[in-house]
PDB file of C-alpha atoms in Angstrom:
ATOM      1  CA  UNK A1004       7.264   5.433 -13.894  1.00 54.00           C
ATOM      2  CA  UNK A1005       8.414   8.156 -11.602  1.00 53.00           C
ATOM      3  CA  UNK A1006       6.693  10.983  -9.817  1.00 52.00           C
ATOM      4  CA  UNK A1007       5.966  12.836 -13.079  1.00 63.00           C
ATOM      5  CA  UNK A1008       4.100   9.970 -14.767  1.00 80.00           C
ATOM      6  CA  UNK A1009       0.320   9.654 -14.619  1.00 87.00           C
ATOM      7  CA  UNK A1010      -0.887   6.748 -12.524  1.00 93.00           C
ATOM      8  CA  UNK A1011      -4.269   5.349 -11.530  1.00 92.00           C
ATOM      9  CA  UNK A1012      -6.026   7.707  -9.159  1.00 91.00           C
ATOM     10  CA  UNK A1013      -4.124  10.833 -10.162  1.00 91.00           C
ATOM     11  CA  UNK A1014      -7.306  12.428 -11.527  1.00 91.00           C
ATOM     12  CA  UNK A1015      -9.158  12.061  -8.201  1.00 92.00           C
ATOM     13  CA  UNK A1016      -7.618  15.187  -6.665  1.00 90.00           C
ATOM     14  CA  UNK A1017      -7.629  18.516  -8.474  1.00 85.00           C
ATOM     15  CA  UNK A1018      -5.795  21.734  -7.787  1.00 84.00           C
ATOM     16  CA  UNK A1019      -2.469  21.981  -5.966  1.00 84.00           C
ATOM     17  CA  UNK A1020      -1.275  18.544  -4.857  1.00 85.00           C
ATOM     18  CA  UNK A1021       1.725  17.454  -2.841  1.00 83.00           C
ATOM     19  CA  UNK A1022       2.721  13.938  -3.865  1.00 86.00           C
ATOM     20  CA  UNK A1023       5.444  11.398  -3.464  1.00 86.00           C
ATOM     21  CA  UNK A1024       6.059   8.016  -5.026  1.00 89.00           C
ATOM     22  CA  UNK A1025       8.134   5.180  -3.593  1.00 90.00           C
ATOM     23  CA  UNK A1026       8.950   1.867  -5.246  1.00 94.00           C
ATOM     24  CA  UNK A1027      10.692  -1.422  -4.612  1.00 95.00           C
ATOM     25  CA  UNK A1028      11.568  -4.228  -7.006  1.00 97.00           C
ATOM     26  CA  UNK A1029      10.267  -7.603  -5.847  1.00 96.00           C
ATOM     27  CA  UNK A1030      11.577 -10.878  -7.314  1.00 96.00           C
ATOM     28  CA  UNK A1031       8.114 -12.451  -7.393  1.00 95.00           C
ATOM     29  CA  UNK A1032       5.025 -12.295  -9.613  1.00 94.00           C
ATOM     30  CA  UNK A1033       2.175  -9.938  -8.702  1.00 94.00           C
ATOM     31  CA  UNK A1034       0.018 -12.952  -7.753  1.00 92.00           C
ATOM     32  CA  UNK A1035       2.388 -13.689  -4.856  1.00 92.00           C
ATOM     33  CA  UNK A1036       2.481 -10.049  -3.696  1.00 92.00           C
ATOM     34  CA  UNK A1037      -1.224  -9.196  -3.903  1.00 90.00           C
ATOM     35  CA  UNK A1038      -2.393 -11.279  -0.904  1.00 87.00           C
ATOM     36  CA  UNK A1039      -0.165  -9.236   1.418  1.00 87.00           C
ATOM     37  CA  UNK A1040      -1.326  -5.900  -0.002  1.00 86.00           C
ATOM     38  CA  UNK A1041      -4.947  -7.014   0.074  1.00 84.00           C
ATOM     39  CA  UNK A1042      -4.757  -7.753   3.827  1.00 81.00           C
ATOM     40  CA  UNK A1043      -2.983  -4.553   4.832  1.00 78.00           C
ATOM     41  CA  UNK A1044      -4.516  -2.270   7.464  1.00 73.00           C
ATOM     42  CA  UNK A1045      -5.203  -1.933  11.168  1.00 68.00           C
ATOM     43  CA  UNK A1046      -7.461  -4.743  12.347  1.00 70.00           C
ATOM     44  CA  UNK A1047      -6.477  -6.804   9.317  1.00 70.00           C
ATOM     45  CA  UNK A1048      -2.866  -7.970   8.870  1.00 68.00           C
ATOM     46  CA  UNK A1049      -1.412  -4.691  10.121  1.00 66.00           C
ATOM     47  CA  UNK A1050       0.764  -2.251   8.264  1.00 65.00           C
ATOM     48  CA  UNK A1051       3.891  -4.459   8.306  1.00 65.00           C
ATOM     49  CA  UNK A1052       5.795  -1.540   9.833  1.00 62.00           C
ATOM     50  CA  UNK A1053       6.595  -3.148  13.182  1.00 55.00           C
ATOM     51  CA  UNK A1054       7.387  -6.504  11.663  1.00 48.00           C
ATOM     52  CA  UNK A1055       7.413  -9.618  13.840  1.00 47.00           C
ATOM     53  CA  UNK A1056       6.961  -7.748  17.097  1.00 39.00           C
ATOM     54  CA  UNK A1057       3.904  -9.721  18.117  1.00 40.00           C
ATOM     55  CA  UNK A1058       1.420  -6.888  17.846  1.00 43.00           C
ATOM     56  CA  UNK A1059      -2.173  -8.147  17.549  1.00 43.00           C
ATOM     57  CA  UNK A1060      -2.332  -7.474  13.803  1.00 44.00           C
ATOM     58  CA  UNK A1061       1.006  -9.150  13.112  1.00 45.00           C
ATOM     59  CA  UNK A1062      -0.088 -12.719  13.759  1.00 47.00           C
ATOM     60  CA  UNK A1063      -2.476 -12.280  10.815  1.00 46.00           C
ATOM     61  CA  UNK A1064       0.307 -11.044   8.528  1.00 48.00           C
ATOM     62  CA  UNK A1065       1.879 -14.338   7.474  1.00 51.00           C
ATOM     63  CA  UNK A1066      -1.080 -16.662   7.126  1.00 52.00           C
ATOM     64  CA  UNK A1067      -4.399 -16.850   5.350  1.00 47.00           C
ATOM     65  CA  UNK A1068      -7.188 -15.789   7.669  1.00 53.00           C
ATOM     66  CA  UNK A1069     -10.796 -16.317   6.529  1.00 53.00           C
ATOM     67  CA  UNK A1070     -12.170 -13.074   8.023  1.00 62.00           C
ATOM     68  CA  UNK A1071      -9.653 -11.041   6.006  1.00 67.00           C
ATOM     69  CA  UNK A1072     -11.736 -11.084   2.866  1.00 69.00           C
ATOM     70  CA  UNK A1073     -10.630  -9.225  -0.227  1.00 79.00           C
ATOM     71  CA  UNK A1074     -10.888  -5.458  -0.012  1.00 81.00           C
ATOM     72  CA  UNK A1075     -13.788  -4.007  -1.961  1.00 82.00           C
ATOM     73  CA  UNK A1076     -14.794  -0.512  -3.031  1.00 89.00           C
ATOM     74  CA  UNK A1077     -16.055   1.440  -0.028  1.00 84.00           C
ATOM     75  CA  UNK A1078     -14.307  -0.702   2.610  1.00 83.00           C
ATOM     76  CA  UNK A1079     -12.983   1.295   5.551  1.00 80.00           C
ATOM     77  CA  UNK A1080      -9.357   1.064   6.639  1.00 78.00           C
ATOM     78  CA  UNK A1081      -8.035   2.738   9.755  1.00 73.00           C
ATOM     79  CA  UNK A1082      -4.461   3.539  10.621  1.00 68.00           C
ATOM     80  CA  UNK A1083      -4.822   2.751  14.303  1.00 64.00           C
ATOM     81  CA  UNK A1084      -4.275   6.447  15.040  1.00 66.00           C
ATOM     82  CA  UNK A1085      -7.737   7.579  14.005  1.00 68.00           C
ATOM     83  CA  UNK A1086      -7.082   8.369  10.344  1.00 73.00           C
ATOM     84  CA  UNK A1087      -9.734   6.737   8.155  1.00 78.00           C
ATOM     85  CA  UNK A1088      -9.282   5.657   4.555  1.00 81.00           C
ATOM     86  CA  UNK A1089     -11.825   4.220   2.133  1.00 85.00           C
ATOM     87  CA  UNK A1090     -11.042   1.825  -0.666  1.00 86.00           C
ATOM     88  CA  UNK A1091     -11.907   3.833  -3.758  1.00 91.00           C
ATOM     89  CA  UNK A1092     -10.818   1.443  -6.536  1.00 89.00           C
ATOM     90  CA  UNK A1093      -9.374  -2.067  -6.437  1.00 88.00           C
ATOM     91  CA  UNK A1094      -8.717  -4.041  -9.633  1.00 89.00           C
ATOM     92  CA  UNK A1095      -7.438  -7.276  -7.988  1.00 82.00           C
ATOM     93  CA  UNK A1096      -3.770  -8.198  -8.410  1.00 85.00           C
ATOM     94  CA  UNK A1097      -3.119  -4.911 -10.163  1.00 93.00           C
ATOM     95  CA  UNK A1098      -3.587  -1.906  -7.870  1.00 95.00           C
ATOM     96  CA  UNK A1099      -5.711  -0.398  -5.146  1.00 92.00           C
ATOM     97  CA  UNK A1100      -6.526   3.200  -4.405  1.00 94.00           C
ATOM     98  CA  UNK A1101      -7.538   4.545  -1.020  1.00 88.00           C
ATOM     99  CA  UNK A1102      -9.025   7.977  -0.365  1.00 89.00           C
ATOM    100  CA  UNK A1103      -8.764   9.868   2.917  1.00 85.00           C
ATOM    101  CA  UNK A1104     -11.987  10.427   4.818  1.00 77.00           C
ATOM    102  CA  UNK A1105     -11.704  14.175   4.228  1.00 79.00           C
ATOM    103  CA  UNK A1106     -11.493  13.635   0.446  1.00 81.00           C
ATOM    104  CA  UNK A1107      -8.179  15.506   0.226  1.00 82.00           C
ATOM    105  CA  UNK A1108      -5.723  12.604   0.035  1.00 86.00           C
ATOM    106  CA  UNK A1109      -5.201   9.391  -1.898  1.00 90.00           C
ATOM    107  CA  UNK A1110      -2.875   6.413  -1.551  1.00 88.00           C
ATOM    108  CA  UNK A1111      -2.089   4.174  -4.517  1.00 93.00           C
ATOM    109  CA  UNK A1112      -0.547   0.702  -4.192  1.00 92.00           C
ATOM    110  CA  UNK A1113       0.406  -0.387  -7.715  1.00 96.00           C
ATOM    111  CA  UNK A1114       1.934  -3.658  -8.929  1.00 96.00           C
ATOM    112  CA  UNK A1115       3.841  -3.303 -12.212  1.00 96.00           C
ATOM    113  CA  UNK A1116       5.143  -6.508 -13.835  1.00 95.00           C
ATOM    114  CA  UNK A1117       8.731  -5.894 -14.959  1.00 96.00           C
ATOM    115  CA  UNK A1118       9.708  -9.296 -16.363  1.00 94.00           C
ATOM    116  CA  UNK A1119       9.028 -12.946 -15.559  1.00 91.00           C
ATOM    117  CA  UNK A1120       8.727 -13.338 -11.762  1.00 92.00           C
ATOM    118  CA  UNK A1121       9.695  -9.719 -11.114  1.00 95.00           C
ATOM    119  CA  UNK A1122       7.305  -6.941 -10.088  1.00 96.00           C
ATOM    120  CA  UNK A1123       7.703  -3.332  -9.027  1.00 97.00           C
ATOM    121  CA  UNK A1124       5.565  -2.227  -6.076  1.00 96.00           C
ATOM    122  CA  UNK A1125       4.855   1.509  -6.275  1.00 95.00           C
ATOM    123  CA  UNK A1126       3.231   3.491  -3.472  1.00 92.00           C
ATOM    124  CA  UNK A1127       2.029   6.979  -4.359  1.00 92.00           C
ATOM    125  CA  UNK A1128       0.553   9.344  -1.779  1.00 88.00           C
ATOM    126  CA  UNK A1129      -1.145  12.560  -2.861  1.00 88.00           C
ATOM    127  CA  UNK A1130      -2.367  15.388  -0.626  1.00 85.00           C
ATOM    128  CA  UNK A1131      -4.496  18.290  -1.817  1.00 82.00           C
ATOM    129  CA  UNK A1132      -3.711  21.705  -0.373  1.00 77.00           C
ATOM    130  CA  UNK A1133      -4.536  25.321  -1.052  1.00 69.00           C
ATOM    131  CA  UNK A1134      -5.568  28.515   0.667  1.00 66.00           C
ATOM    132  CA  UNK A1135      -8.660  26.799   2.095  1.00 64.00           C
ATOM    133  CA  UNK A1136      -6.774  23.646   3.129  1.00 57.00           C
ATOM    134  CA  UNK A1137      -3.107  24.476   3.742  1.00 56.00           C
ATOM    135  CA  UNK A1138      -2.831  21.564   6.203  1.00 56.00           C
ATOM    136  CA  UNK A1139      -1.204  19.232   3.679  1.00 51.00           C
ATOM    137  CA  UNK A1140       1.868  21.452   3.698  1.00 54.00           C
ATOM    138  CA  UNK A1141       2.275  20.692   7.404  1.00 56.00           C
ATOM    139  CA  UNK A1142       2.941  17.087   6.386  1.00 52.00           C
ATOM    140  CA  UNK A1143       6.157  18.005   4.567  1.00 52.00           C
ATOM    141  CA  UNK A1144       8.405  17.701   7.672  1.00 46.00           C
ATOM    142  CA  UNK A1145       6.840  14.307   8.362  1.00 51.00           C
ATOM    143  CA  UNK A1146       7.968  13.042   4.961  1.00 52.00           C
ATOM    144  CA  UNK A1147      11.155  11.518   6.419  1.00 52.00           C
ATOM    145  CA  UNK A1148       9.153   9.602   9.035  1.00 55.00           C
ATOM    146  CA  UNK A1149       6.658   8.476   6.422  1.00 64.00           C
ATOM    147  CA  UNK A1150       9.466   7.492   4.069  1.00 66.00           C
ATOM    148  CA  UNK A1151      10.869   5.181   6.733  1.00 72.00           C
ATOM    149  CA  UNK A1152       7.518   3.588   7.619  1.00 78.00           C
ATOM    150  CA  UNK A1153       6.387   3.134   3.998  1.00 81.00           C
ATOM    151  CA  UNK A1154       9.802   1.695   3.171  1.00 83.00           C
ATOM    152  CA  UNK A1155       9.538  -0.780   6.085  1.00 84.00           C
ATOM    153  CA  UNK A1156       6.069  -1.844   4.946  1.00 85.00           C
ATOM    154  CA  UNK A1157       7.260  -2.302   1.365  1.00 87.00           C
ATOM    155  CA  UNK A1158      10.298  -4.363   2.452  1.00 89.00           C
ATOM    156  CA  UNK A1159       8.107  -6.555   4.683  1.00 87.00           C
ATOM    157  CA  UNK A1160       5.653  -7.133   1.806  1.00 88.00           C
ATOM    158  CA  UNK A1161       8.606  -7.941  -0.463  1.00 91.00           C
ATOM    159  CA  UNK A1162      10.073 -10.437   2.005  1.00 89.00           C
ATOM    160  CA  UNK A1163       6.751 -12.228   2.482  1.00 88.00           C
ATOM    161  CA  UNK A1164       6.091 -12.363  -1.268  1.00 90.00           C
ATOM    162  CA  UNK A1165       9.548 -13.762  -2.004  1.00 91.00           C
ATOM    163  CA  UNK A1166       9.032 -16.541   0.562  1.00 89.00           C
ATOM    164  CA  UNK A1167       5.556 -17.273  -0.807  1.00 85.00           C
ATOM    165  CA  UNK A1168       6.875 -17.378  -4.382  1.00 87.00           C
ATOM    166  CA  UNK A1169       9.835 -19.601  -3.505  1.00 86.00           C
ATOM    167  CA  UNK A1170       7.617 -21.966  -1.529  1.00 83.00           C
ATOM    168  CA  UNK A1171       5.055 -22.125  -4.329  1.00 75.00           C
ATOM    169  CA  UNK A1172       7.759 -22.828  -6.898  1.00 68.00           C
ATOM    170  CA  UNK A1173       9.397 -25.453  -4.657  1.00 70.00           C
ATOM    171  CA  UNK A1174      12.609 -23.483  -4.226  1.00 62.00           C
ATOM    172  CA  UNK A1175      12.496 -23.508  -0.467  1.00 53.00           C
TER     173      UNK A1175
END
């Protein structure tokens, strides 16, 4: 599904909304991708953007860490730059929806099975704007920067999931 298709969380924001959707095809089942999505966030496994650089979060990215419990509704995620997100919905191994602390943005991370051992990871960001809150329009020039960082995170999740899947299936 592309940008015009309804997805989980689309009904959360009303009125004028700026949105974008990104996706990547991952040759692994959702069960091998979910653990990396479930640990994402500053103070958890990181955002996978600066992969393998040795940042504090990164050493948590490739291994199971007991204190990184499953995300639950209401859990707080921070970006490391002060932006706060709350987990709004999280059906495990399917999708998770975050809402911005100001209530005017959402982020969806959706796993769509395509065929056996192949899953599409879709990331959809939505920003509410209007005469009262025109600030979301200021984010438009940042779209290229965000595209690059979301793409890097998605590729890093893909790479980790492929290794996990191959190892689990004895292919590596």
